[in-house]
Coordinates of C-alpha atoms in Angstrom, one line a residue:
X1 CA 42.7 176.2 -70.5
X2 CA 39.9 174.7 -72.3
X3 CA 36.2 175.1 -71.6
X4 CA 33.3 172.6 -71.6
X5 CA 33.7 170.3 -74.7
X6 CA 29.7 169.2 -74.2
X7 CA 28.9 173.1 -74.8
X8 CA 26.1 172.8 -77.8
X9 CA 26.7 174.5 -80.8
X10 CA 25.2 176.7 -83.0
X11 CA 25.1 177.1 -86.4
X12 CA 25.9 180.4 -87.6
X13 CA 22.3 180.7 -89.1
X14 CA 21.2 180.4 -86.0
X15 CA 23.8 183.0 -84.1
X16 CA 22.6 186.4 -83.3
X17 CA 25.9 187.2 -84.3
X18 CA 26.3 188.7 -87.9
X19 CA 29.7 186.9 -89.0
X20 CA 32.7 189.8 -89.6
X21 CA 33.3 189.5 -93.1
X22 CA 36.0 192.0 -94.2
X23 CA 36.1 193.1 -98.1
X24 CA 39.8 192.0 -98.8
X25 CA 40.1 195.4 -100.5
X26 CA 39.7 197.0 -97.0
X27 CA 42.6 199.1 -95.8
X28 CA 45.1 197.4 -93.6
X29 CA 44.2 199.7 -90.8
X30 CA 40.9 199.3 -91.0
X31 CA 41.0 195.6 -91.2
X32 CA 42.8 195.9 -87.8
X33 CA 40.4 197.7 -86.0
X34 CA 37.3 194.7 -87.2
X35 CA 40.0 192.7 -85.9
X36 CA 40.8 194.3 -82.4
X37 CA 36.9 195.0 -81.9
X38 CA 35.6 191.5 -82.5
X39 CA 38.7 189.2 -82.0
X40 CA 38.6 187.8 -85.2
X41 CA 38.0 188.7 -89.1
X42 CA 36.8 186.5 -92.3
X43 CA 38.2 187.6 -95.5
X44 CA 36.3 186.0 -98.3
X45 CA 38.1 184.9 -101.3
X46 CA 41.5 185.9 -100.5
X47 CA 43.6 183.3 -102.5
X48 CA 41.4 180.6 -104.3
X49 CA 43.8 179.7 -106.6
X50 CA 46.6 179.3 -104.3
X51 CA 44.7 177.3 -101.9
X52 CA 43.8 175.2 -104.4
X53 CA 47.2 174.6 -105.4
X54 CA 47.7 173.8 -101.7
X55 CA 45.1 171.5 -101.1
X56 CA 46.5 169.5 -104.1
X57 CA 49.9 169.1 -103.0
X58 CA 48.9 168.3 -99.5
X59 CA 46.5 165.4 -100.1
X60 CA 49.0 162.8 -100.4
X61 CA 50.1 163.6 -97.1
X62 CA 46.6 163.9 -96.0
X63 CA 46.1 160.6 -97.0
X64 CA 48.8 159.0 -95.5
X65 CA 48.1 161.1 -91.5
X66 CA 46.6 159.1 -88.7
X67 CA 43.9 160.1 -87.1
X68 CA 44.5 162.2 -83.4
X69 CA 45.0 159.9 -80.3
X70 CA 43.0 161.5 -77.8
X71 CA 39.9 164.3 -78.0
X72 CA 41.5 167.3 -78.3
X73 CA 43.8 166.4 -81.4
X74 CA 40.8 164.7 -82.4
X75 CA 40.0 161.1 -82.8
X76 CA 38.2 161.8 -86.6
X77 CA 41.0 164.8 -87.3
X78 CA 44.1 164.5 -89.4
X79 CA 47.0 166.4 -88.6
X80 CA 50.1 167.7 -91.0
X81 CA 52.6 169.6 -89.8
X82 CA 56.2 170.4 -91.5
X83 CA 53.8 172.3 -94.1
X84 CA 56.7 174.5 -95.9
X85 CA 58.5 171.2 -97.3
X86 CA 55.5 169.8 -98.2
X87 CA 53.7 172.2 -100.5
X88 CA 55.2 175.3 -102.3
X89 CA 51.7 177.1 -102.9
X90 CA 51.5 177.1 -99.0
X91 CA 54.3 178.7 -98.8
X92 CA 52.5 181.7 -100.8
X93 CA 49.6 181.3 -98.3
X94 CA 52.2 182.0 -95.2
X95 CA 53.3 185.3 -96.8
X96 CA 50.4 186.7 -98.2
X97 CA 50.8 190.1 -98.0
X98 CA 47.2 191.2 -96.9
X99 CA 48.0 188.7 -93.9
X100 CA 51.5 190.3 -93.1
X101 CA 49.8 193.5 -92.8
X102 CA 47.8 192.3 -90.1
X103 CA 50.5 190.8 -88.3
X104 CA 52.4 193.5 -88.5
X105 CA 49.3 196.3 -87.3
X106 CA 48.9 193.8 -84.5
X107 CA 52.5 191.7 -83.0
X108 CA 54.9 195.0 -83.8
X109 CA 54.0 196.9 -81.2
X110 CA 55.4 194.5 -78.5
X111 CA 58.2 192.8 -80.6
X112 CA 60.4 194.0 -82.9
X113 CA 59.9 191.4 -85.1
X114 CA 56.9 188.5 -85.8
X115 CA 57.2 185.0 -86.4
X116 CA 55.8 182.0 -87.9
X117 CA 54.7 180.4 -84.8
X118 CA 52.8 176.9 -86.5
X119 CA 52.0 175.1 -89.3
X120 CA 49.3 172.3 -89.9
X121 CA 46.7 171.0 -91.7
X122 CA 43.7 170.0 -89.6
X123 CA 41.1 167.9 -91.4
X124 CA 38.1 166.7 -90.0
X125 CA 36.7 163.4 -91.1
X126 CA 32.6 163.3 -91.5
X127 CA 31.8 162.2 -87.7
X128 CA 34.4 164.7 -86.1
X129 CA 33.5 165.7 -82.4
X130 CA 33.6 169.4 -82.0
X131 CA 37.3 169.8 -80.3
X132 CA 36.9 171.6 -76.6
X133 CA 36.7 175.4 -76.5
X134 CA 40.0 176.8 -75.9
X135 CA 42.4 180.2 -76.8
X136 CA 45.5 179.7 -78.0
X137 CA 47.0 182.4 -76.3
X138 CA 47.2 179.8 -73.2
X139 CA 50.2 178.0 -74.6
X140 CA 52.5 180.6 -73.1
X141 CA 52.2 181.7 -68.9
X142 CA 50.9 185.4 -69.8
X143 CA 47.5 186.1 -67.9
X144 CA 44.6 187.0 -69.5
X145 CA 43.4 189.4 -70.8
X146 CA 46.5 190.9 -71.8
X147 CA 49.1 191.6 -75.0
X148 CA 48.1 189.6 -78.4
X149 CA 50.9 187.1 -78.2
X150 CA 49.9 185.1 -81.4
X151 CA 47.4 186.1 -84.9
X152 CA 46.6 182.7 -86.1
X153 CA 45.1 182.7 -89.8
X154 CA 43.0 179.3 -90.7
X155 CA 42.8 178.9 -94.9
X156 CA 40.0 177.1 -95.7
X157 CA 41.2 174.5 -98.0
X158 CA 38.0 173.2 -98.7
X159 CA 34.8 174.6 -98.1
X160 CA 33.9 175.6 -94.3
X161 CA 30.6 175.3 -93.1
X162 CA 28.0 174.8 -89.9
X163 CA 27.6 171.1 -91.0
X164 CA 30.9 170.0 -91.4
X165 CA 33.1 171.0 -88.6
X166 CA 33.7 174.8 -89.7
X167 CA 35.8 176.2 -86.6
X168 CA 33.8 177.9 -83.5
X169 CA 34.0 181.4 -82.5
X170 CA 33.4 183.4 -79.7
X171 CA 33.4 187.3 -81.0
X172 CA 34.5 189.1 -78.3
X173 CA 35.8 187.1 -75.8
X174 CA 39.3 187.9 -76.2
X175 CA 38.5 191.0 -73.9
X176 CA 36.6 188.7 -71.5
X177 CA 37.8 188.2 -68.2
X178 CA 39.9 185.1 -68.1
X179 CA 36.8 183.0 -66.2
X180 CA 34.2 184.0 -67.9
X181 CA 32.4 180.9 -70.1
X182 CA 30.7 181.0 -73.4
X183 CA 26.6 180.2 -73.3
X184 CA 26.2 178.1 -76.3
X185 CA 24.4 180.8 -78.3
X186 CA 27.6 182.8 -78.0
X187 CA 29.0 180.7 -80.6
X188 CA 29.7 181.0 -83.8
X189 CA 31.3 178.6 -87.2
X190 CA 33.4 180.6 -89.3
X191 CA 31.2 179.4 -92.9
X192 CA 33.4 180.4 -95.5
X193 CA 34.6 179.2 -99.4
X194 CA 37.5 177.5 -100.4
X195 CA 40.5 180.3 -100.5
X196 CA 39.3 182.3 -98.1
X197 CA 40.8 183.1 -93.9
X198 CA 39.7 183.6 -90.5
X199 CA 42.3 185.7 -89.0
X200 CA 41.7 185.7 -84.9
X201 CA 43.7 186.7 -81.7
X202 CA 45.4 184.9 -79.1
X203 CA 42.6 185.8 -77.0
X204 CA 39.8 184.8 -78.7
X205 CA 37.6 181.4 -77.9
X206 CA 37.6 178.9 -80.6
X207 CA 37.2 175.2 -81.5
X208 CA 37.1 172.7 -84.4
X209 CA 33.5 172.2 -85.3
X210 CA 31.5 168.9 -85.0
X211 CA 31.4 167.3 -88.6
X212 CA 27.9 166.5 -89.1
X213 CA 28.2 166.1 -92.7
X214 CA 29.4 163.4 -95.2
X215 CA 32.4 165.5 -96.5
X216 CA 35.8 166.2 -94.9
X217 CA 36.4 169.6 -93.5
X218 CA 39.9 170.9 -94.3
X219 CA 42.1 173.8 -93.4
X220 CA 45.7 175.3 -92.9
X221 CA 46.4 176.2 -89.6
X222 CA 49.8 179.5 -90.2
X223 CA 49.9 181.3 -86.7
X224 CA 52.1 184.1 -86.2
X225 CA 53.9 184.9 -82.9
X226 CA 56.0 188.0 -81.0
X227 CA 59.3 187.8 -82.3
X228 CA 61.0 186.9 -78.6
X229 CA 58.6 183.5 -77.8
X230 CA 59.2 180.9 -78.6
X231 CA 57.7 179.0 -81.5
X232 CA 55.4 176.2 -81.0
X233 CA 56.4 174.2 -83.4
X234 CA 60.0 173.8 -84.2
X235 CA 60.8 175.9 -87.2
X236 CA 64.5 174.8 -87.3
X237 CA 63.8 171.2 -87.0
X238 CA 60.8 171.6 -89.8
X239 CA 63.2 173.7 -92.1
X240 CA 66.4 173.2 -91.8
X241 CA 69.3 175.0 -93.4
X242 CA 69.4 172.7 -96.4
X243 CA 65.7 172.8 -97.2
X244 CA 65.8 176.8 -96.4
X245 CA 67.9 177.7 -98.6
X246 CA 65.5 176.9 -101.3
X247 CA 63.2 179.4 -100.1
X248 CA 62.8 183.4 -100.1
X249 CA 64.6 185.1 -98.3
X250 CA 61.7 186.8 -96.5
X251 CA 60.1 183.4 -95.6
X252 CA 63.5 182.4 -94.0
X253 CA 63.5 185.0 -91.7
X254 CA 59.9 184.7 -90.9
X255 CA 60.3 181.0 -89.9
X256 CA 63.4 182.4 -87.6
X257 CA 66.3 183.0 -89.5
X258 CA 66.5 186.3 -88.4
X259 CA 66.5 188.5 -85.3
X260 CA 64.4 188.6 -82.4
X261 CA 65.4 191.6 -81.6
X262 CA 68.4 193.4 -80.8
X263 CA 71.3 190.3 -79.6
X264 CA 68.2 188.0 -79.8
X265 CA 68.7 185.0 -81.8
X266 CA 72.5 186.1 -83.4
X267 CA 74.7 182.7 -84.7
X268 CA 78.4 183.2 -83.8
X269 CA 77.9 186.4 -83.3
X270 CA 76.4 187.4 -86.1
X271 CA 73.0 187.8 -88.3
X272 CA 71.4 184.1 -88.4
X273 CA 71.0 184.1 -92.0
X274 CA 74.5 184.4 -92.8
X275 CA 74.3 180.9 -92.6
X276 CA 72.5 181.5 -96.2
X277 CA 75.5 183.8 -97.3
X278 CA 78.9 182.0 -97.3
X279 CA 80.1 185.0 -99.5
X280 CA 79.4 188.0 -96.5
X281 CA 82.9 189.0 -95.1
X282 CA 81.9 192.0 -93.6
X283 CA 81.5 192.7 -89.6
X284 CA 79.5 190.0 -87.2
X285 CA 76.2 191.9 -86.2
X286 CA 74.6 191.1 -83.2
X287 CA 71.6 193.7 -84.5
X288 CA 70.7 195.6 -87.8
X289 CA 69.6 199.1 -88.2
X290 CA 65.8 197.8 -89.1
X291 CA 65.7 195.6 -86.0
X292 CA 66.7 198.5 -83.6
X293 CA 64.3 200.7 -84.8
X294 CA 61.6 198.6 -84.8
X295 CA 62.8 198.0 -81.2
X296 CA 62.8 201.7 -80.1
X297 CA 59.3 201.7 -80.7
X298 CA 58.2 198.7 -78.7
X299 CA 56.0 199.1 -76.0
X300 CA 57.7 197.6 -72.9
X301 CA 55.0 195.1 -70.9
X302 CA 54.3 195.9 -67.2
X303 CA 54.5 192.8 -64.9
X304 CA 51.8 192.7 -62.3
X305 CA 53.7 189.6 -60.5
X306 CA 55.2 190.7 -57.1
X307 CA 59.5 190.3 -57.8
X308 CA 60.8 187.1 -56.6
X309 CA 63.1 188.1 -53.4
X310 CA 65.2 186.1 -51.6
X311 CA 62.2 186.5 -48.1
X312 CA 59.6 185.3 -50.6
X313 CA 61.7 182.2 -52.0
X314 CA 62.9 181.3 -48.2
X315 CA 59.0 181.7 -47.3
X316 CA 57.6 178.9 -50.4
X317 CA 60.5 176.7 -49.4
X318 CA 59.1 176.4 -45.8
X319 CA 55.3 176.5 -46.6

């Protein structure tokens, strides 16, 4: 569901809306709860150097990426996907330990484990149209507002600002009801420096900004997901087995070699990332201890749809 793409927008000067900085320094915890309240955080500075790094290893693909085909991918906007392969600094960015600690205040209490859901660049040419209004947490069929399904983070690989495309927020609205519209002066552009994030929720309102300026806008899109969706882009297919194995161990699982949950995801029977030990001889495990506790404290989700019965599927077939 996306929202009127003709909206006007604001620049964060002229918001009423204070931006939510958070001091990187602030406890995890804490950094939750700015989260939770306004559906999104900015933490300045995080990682300049290893943005940096980033940004130089992806600019050759940046160079070489088409421009979107239609309006919502952009028809000024450069995508790159398959991000791991391409640049070893962004895979510093993915696990970034103040970001994990997020993810894991916010998708463990519904999954037993998180995922890496997406990877992409998205840079916006000077002359970008601001992209249509829209919350990610749509890409799955859970009503809203409900359970966080996804924590995106965007890095700002370059500078992020009002002028040039800086992405639109809407603080709040991931506890608005699921019809309720922005007003143009409800939005804000996340303005921050090179290195820093904007962490938001599944639930929250956002766009790419309109590129008013004369420099390109770019940043790397890393979202996060609940452990049992699945991913929107294909982690398997973007790292295979024989670029995997190159990485941490960690960043393997988080991209899906690993459980779901308990008997979610197992290879032959087993943990998926034996396929990463050809020395293991022990037992196949369709679980591990870690996975089933993190499991026993799930919260289990309540379903508000009436059961499908066999009265109701004979009475859709005749209507």
């Amino acid at each position: 569901m996306s929202f009127s793409g003709s909206m006007a927008a604001p620049t964060a000067e002229n918001a009423s809306h204070r931006l939510n900085f958070v001091d990187p320094d602030t406890p995890p915890d804490a950094m939750a709860e700015a989260l939770l309240e306004w559906g999104y955080v900015i933490l300045p500075e995080l990682a300049v150097e290893t943005a940096r790094r980033t940004h130089e290893e992806l600019a050759p693909y940046i160079d070489g990426a088409a421009f979107g085909h239609d309006d919502f991918l952009g028809q000024k906007t450069k995508r790159v996907g398959g991000i791991l392969q391409k640049s070893p600094s962004a895979r510093e960015l993915v696990m970034h330990p103040t970001v994990m600690a997020l993810c894991e205040r916010i998708l463990l209490r519904y999954a037993a484990r998180f995922q890496l859901n997406f990877s992409g660049v998205m840079h916006l040419a000077p002359g970008a149209a601001a992209q249509a209004l829209h919350r990610d947490g749509n890409l799955y069929p859970i009503s809203h507002p409900g359970i966080v399904t996804l924590t995106p983070a965007m890095w700002a690989l370059s500078e992020f600002s009002a002028e040039n495309g800086g992405t639109q927020l809407v603080p709040g609205s991931h506890l608005w009801p699921a019809e309720r519209e922005p007003r143009p002066n409800e939005l804000v552009n996340a303005v921050m420096p090179p290195g820093s994030v904007l962490v938001y929720l599944s639930g929250t309102i956002h766009g790419g900004g309109e590129n008013r300026g004369n420099t390109p806008r770019t940043g790397l899109a890393l979202q996060y997901s609940l452990g049992w969706l699945r991913q929107e882009e294909n982690q398997y297919l973007a790292n295979p087995p024989e670029v995997a194995k190159d990485y941490p161990e960690a960043l393997r699982r988080l991209i899906g070699y690993d459980y779901g949950g308990p008997y979610l995801g197992f290879f032959q029977g087993d943990d998926p990332h034996r396929v990463f030990e050809p020395d293991y001889d022990g037992p196949a495990l369709r679980s591990s201890e870690a996975v089933d506790a993190a499991d026993a404290r799930v919260e289990f989700l309540q379903s508000a749809n009436a059961p499908l019965t066999a009265e109701r599927f004979r009475g859709e077939r005749e209507d």
